[in-house]
Tab-separated table of C-alpha atoms in Angstrom:
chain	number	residue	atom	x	y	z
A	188	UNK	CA	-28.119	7.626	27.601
A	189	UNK	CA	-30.907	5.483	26.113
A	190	UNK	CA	-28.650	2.996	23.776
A	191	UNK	CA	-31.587	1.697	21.712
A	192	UNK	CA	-31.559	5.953	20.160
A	193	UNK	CA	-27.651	5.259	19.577
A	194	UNK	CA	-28.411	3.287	16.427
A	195	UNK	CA	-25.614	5.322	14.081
A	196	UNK	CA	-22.597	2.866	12.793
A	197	UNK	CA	-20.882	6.156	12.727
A	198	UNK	CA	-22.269	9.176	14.927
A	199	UNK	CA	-19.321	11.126	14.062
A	200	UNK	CA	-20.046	11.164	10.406
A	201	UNK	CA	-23.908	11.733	10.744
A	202	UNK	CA	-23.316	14.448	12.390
A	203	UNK	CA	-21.258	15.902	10.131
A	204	UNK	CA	-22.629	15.410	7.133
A	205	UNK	CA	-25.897	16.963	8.958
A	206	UNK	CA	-24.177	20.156	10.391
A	207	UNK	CA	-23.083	20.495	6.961
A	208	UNK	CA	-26.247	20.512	5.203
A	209	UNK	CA	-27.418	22.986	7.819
A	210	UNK	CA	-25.116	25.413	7.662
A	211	UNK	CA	-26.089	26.015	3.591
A	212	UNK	CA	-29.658	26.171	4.577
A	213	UNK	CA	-29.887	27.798	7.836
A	214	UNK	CA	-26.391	29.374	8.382
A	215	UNK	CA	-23.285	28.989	10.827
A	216	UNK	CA	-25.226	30.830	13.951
A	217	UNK	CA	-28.348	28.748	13.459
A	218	UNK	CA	-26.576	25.439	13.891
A	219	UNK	CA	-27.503	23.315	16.687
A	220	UNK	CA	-26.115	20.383	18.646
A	221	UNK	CA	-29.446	19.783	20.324
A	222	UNK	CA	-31.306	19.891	16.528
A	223	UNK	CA	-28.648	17.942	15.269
A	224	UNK	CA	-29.137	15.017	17.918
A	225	UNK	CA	-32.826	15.015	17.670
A	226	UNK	CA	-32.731	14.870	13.585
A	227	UNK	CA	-30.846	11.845	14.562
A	228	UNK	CA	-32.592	10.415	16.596
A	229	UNK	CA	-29.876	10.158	19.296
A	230	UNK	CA	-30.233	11.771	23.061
A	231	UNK	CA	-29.185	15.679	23.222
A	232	UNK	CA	-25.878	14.431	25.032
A	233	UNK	CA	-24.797	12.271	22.812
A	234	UNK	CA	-23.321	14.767	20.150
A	235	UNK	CA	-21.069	15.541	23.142
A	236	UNK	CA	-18.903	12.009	22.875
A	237	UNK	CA	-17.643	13.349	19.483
A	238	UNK	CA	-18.016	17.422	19.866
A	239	UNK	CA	-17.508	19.299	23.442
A	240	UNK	CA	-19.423	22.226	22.026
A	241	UNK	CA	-20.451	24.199	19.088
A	242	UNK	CA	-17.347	25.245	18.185
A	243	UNK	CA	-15.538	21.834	18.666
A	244	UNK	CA	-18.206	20.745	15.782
A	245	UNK	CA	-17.381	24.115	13.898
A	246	UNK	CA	-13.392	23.080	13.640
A	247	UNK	CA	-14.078	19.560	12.692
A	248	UNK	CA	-16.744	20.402	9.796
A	249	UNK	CA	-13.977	22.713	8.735
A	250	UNK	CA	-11.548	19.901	8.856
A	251	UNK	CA	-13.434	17.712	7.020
A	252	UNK	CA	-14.566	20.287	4.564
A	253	UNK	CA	-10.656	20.465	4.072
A	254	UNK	CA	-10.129	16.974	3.646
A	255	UNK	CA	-13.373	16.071	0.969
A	256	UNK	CA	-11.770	19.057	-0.865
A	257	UNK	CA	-8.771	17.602	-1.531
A	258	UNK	CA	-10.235	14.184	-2.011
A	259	UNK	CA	-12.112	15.536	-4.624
A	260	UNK	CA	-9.453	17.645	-6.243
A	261	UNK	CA	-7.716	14.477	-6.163
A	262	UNK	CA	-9.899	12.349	-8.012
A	263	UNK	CA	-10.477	15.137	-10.655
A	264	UNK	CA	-6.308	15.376	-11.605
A	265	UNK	CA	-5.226	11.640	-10.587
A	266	UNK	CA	-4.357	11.513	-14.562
A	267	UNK	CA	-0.515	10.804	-14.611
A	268	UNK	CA	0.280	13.903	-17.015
A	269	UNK	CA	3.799	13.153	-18.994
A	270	UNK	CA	3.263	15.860	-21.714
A	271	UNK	CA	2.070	19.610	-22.164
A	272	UNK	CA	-1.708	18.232	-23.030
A	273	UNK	CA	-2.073	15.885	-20.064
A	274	UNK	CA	-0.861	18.622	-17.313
A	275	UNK	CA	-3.087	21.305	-19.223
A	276	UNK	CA	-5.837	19.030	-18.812
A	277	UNK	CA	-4.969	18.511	-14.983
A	278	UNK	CA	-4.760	22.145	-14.207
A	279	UNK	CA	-8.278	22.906	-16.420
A	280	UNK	CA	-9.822	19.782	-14.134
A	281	UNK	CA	-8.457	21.501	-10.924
A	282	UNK	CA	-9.882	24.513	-11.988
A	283	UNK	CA	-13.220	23.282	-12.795
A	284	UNK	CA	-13.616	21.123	-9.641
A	285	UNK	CA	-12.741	23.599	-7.124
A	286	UNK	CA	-15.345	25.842	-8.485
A	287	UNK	CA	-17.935	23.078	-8.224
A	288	UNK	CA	-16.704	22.342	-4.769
A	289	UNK	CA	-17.214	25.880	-4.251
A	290	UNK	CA	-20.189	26.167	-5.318
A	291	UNK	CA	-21.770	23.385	-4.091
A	292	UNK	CA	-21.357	24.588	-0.547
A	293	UNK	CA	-20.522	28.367	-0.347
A	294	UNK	CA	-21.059	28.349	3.561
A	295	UNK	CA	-19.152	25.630	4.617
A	296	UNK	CA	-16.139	27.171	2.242
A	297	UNK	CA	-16.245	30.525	3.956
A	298	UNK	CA	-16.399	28.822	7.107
A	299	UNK	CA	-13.517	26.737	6.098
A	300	UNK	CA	-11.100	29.547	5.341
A	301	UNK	CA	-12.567	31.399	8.078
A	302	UNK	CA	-11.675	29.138	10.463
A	303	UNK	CA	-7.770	27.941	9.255
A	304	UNK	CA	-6.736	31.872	9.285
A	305	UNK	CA	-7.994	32.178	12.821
A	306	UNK	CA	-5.422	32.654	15.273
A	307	UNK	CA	-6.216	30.006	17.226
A	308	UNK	CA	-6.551	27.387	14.172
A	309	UNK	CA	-5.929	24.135	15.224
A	310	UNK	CA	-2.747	22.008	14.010
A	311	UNK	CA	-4.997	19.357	12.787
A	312	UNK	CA	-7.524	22.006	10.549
A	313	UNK	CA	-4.190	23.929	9.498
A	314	UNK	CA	-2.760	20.683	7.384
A	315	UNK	CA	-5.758	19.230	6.049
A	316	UNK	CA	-6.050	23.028	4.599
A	317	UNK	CA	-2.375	23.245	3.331
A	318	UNK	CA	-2.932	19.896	1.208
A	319	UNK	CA	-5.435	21.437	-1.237
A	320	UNK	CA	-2.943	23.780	-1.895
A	321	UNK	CA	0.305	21.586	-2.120
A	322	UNK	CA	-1.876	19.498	-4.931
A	323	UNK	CA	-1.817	22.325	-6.827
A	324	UNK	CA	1.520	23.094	-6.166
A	325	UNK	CA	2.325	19.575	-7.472
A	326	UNK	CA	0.470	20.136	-10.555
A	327	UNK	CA	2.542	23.340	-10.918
A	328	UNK	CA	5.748	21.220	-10.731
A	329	UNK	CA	4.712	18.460	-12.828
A	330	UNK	CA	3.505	21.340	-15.486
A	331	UNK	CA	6.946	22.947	-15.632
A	332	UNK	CA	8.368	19.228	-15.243
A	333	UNK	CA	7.210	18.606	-18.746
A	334	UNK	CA	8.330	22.052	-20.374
A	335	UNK	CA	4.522	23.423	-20.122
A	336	UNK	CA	5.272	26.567	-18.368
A	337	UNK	CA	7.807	28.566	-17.593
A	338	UNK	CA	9.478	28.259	-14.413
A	339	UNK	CA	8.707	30.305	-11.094
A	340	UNK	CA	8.103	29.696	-7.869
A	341	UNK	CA	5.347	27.154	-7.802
A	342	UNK	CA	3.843	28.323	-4.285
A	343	UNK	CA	3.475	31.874	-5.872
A	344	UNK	CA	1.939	30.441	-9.010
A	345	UNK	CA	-0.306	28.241	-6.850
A	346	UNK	CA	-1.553	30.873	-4.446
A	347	UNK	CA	-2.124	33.028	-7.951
A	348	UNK	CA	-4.136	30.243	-9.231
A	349	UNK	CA	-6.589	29.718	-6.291
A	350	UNK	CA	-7.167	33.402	-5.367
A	351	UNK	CA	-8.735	33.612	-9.166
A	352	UNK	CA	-11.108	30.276	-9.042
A	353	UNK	CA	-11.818	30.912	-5.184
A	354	UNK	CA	-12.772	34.367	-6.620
A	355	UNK	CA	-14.729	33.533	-9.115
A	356	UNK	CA	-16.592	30.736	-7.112
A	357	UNK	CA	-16.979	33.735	-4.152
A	358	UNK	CA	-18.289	36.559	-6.847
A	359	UNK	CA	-20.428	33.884	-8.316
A	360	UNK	CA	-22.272	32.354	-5.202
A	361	UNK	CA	-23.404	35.641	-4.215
A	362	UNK	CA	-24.815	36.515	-7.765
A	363	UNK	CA	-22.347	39.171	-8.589
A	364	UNK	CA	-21.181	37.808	-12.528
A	365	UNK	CA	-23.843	39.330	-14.044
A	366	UNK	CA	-25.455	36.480	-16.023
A	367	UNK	CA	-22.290	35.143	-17.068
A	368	UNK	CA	-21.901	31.567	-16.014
A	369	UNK	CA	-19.579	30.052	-13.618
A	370	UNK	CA	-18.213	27.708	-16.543
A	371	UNK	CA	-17.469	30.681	-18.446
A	372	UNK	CA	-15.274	32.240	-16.480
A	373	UNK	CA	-13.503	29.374	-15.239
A	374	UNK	CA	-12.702	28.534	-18.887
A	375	UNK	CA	-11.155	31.939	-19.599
A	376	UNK	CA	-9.369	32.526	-17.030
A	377	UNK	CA	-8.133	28.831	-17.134
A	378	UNK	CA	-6.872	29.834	-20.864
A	379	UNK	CA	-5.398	33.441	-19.655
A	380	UNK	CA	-3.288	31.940	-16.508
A	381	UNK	CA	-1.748	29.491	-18.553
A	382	UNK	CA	-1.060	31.808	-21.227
A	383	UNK	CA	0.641	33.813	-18.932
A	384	UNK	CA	2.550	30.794	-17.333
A	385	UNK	CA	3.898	29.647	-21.234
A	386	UNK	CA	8.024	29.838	-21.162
């Protein structure tokens, strides 16, 4: 390989942060290893020292995708919530963030789920999925913790949760709310779940 093309500190992550940024404009099928490496400015072959293939790339975008998730539903609901306010305030910031997340990159999400429900899912893209949803289970916990809602199983309660802001985010991104905003919705059904979830 010519080493004065391997200028990257961090091939791995360009890479990455590329194939991700295709995928929205171009699509999954579209992507490109050889593309990827000349946008670069690397040699065709060096993608391969990081990626065997296409779909080697695939699972670790998906991985990653997991993992900034998280990190970013993290930062939105670090507030240590102690009282009914604070953990409403957590959940309402979960919601909201998600949908952003969501949102923000509607092709890399599909791909994302797409690709931990596969039957061959790595071990590696299966955790960094479960921890999205075991923040919100925590949130859950801390909620009922402080008296804010009523108990239950938090997993259920979770899972209930995300399939209403993943669908929201889903019917959204593909222009199917008719005119109503994202915000909107996330808002009331925010207010309805945790109606619901009052003891």
């Amino acid at each position: 390989m010519d080493t004065q093309h391997y200028h990257h500190g961090d091939l791995r992550r360009t890479l990455l942060e590329a194939a991700a940024a295709s995928i929205e404009a171009v699509g999954v099928e579209a992507l490109s290893l050889r593309q990827l490496a000349r946008d670069a400015g690397v040699s065709h072959a060096a993608p391969s020292r990081h990626f065997r293939d296409k779909q080697a790339l695939l699972d670790a975008l998906a991985e990653d995708g997991f993992n900034r998730l998280t990190a970013f539903l993290h930062e939105a609901t670090h507030e240590n919530a102690t009282t009914p306010a604070a953990v409403r305030r957590r959940f309402d910031e979960l919601a909201r963030s998600y949908v952003t997340f969501a949102l923000a990159q509607p092709t890399l999400l599909s791909l994302m789920f797409g690709l931990k429900h596969s039957p061959d899912a790595r071990a590696e893209l299966l955790a960094a999925g479960h921890a999205s949803m075991e923040l919100t289970m925590r949130i859950v916990v801390a909620a009922q913790e402080v008296g804010a809602i009523a108990p239950g199983d938090p997993h259920r309660i979770a899972l209930v949760a995300f399939a209403t802001f993943h669908g929201i985010a889903t019917l959204s991104s593909g222009g199917l709310i008719d005119g109503t905003s994202a915000d909107e919705l996330v808002a009331t059904a925010s207010e309805l779940l945790w109606r619901g979830l009052q003891p």
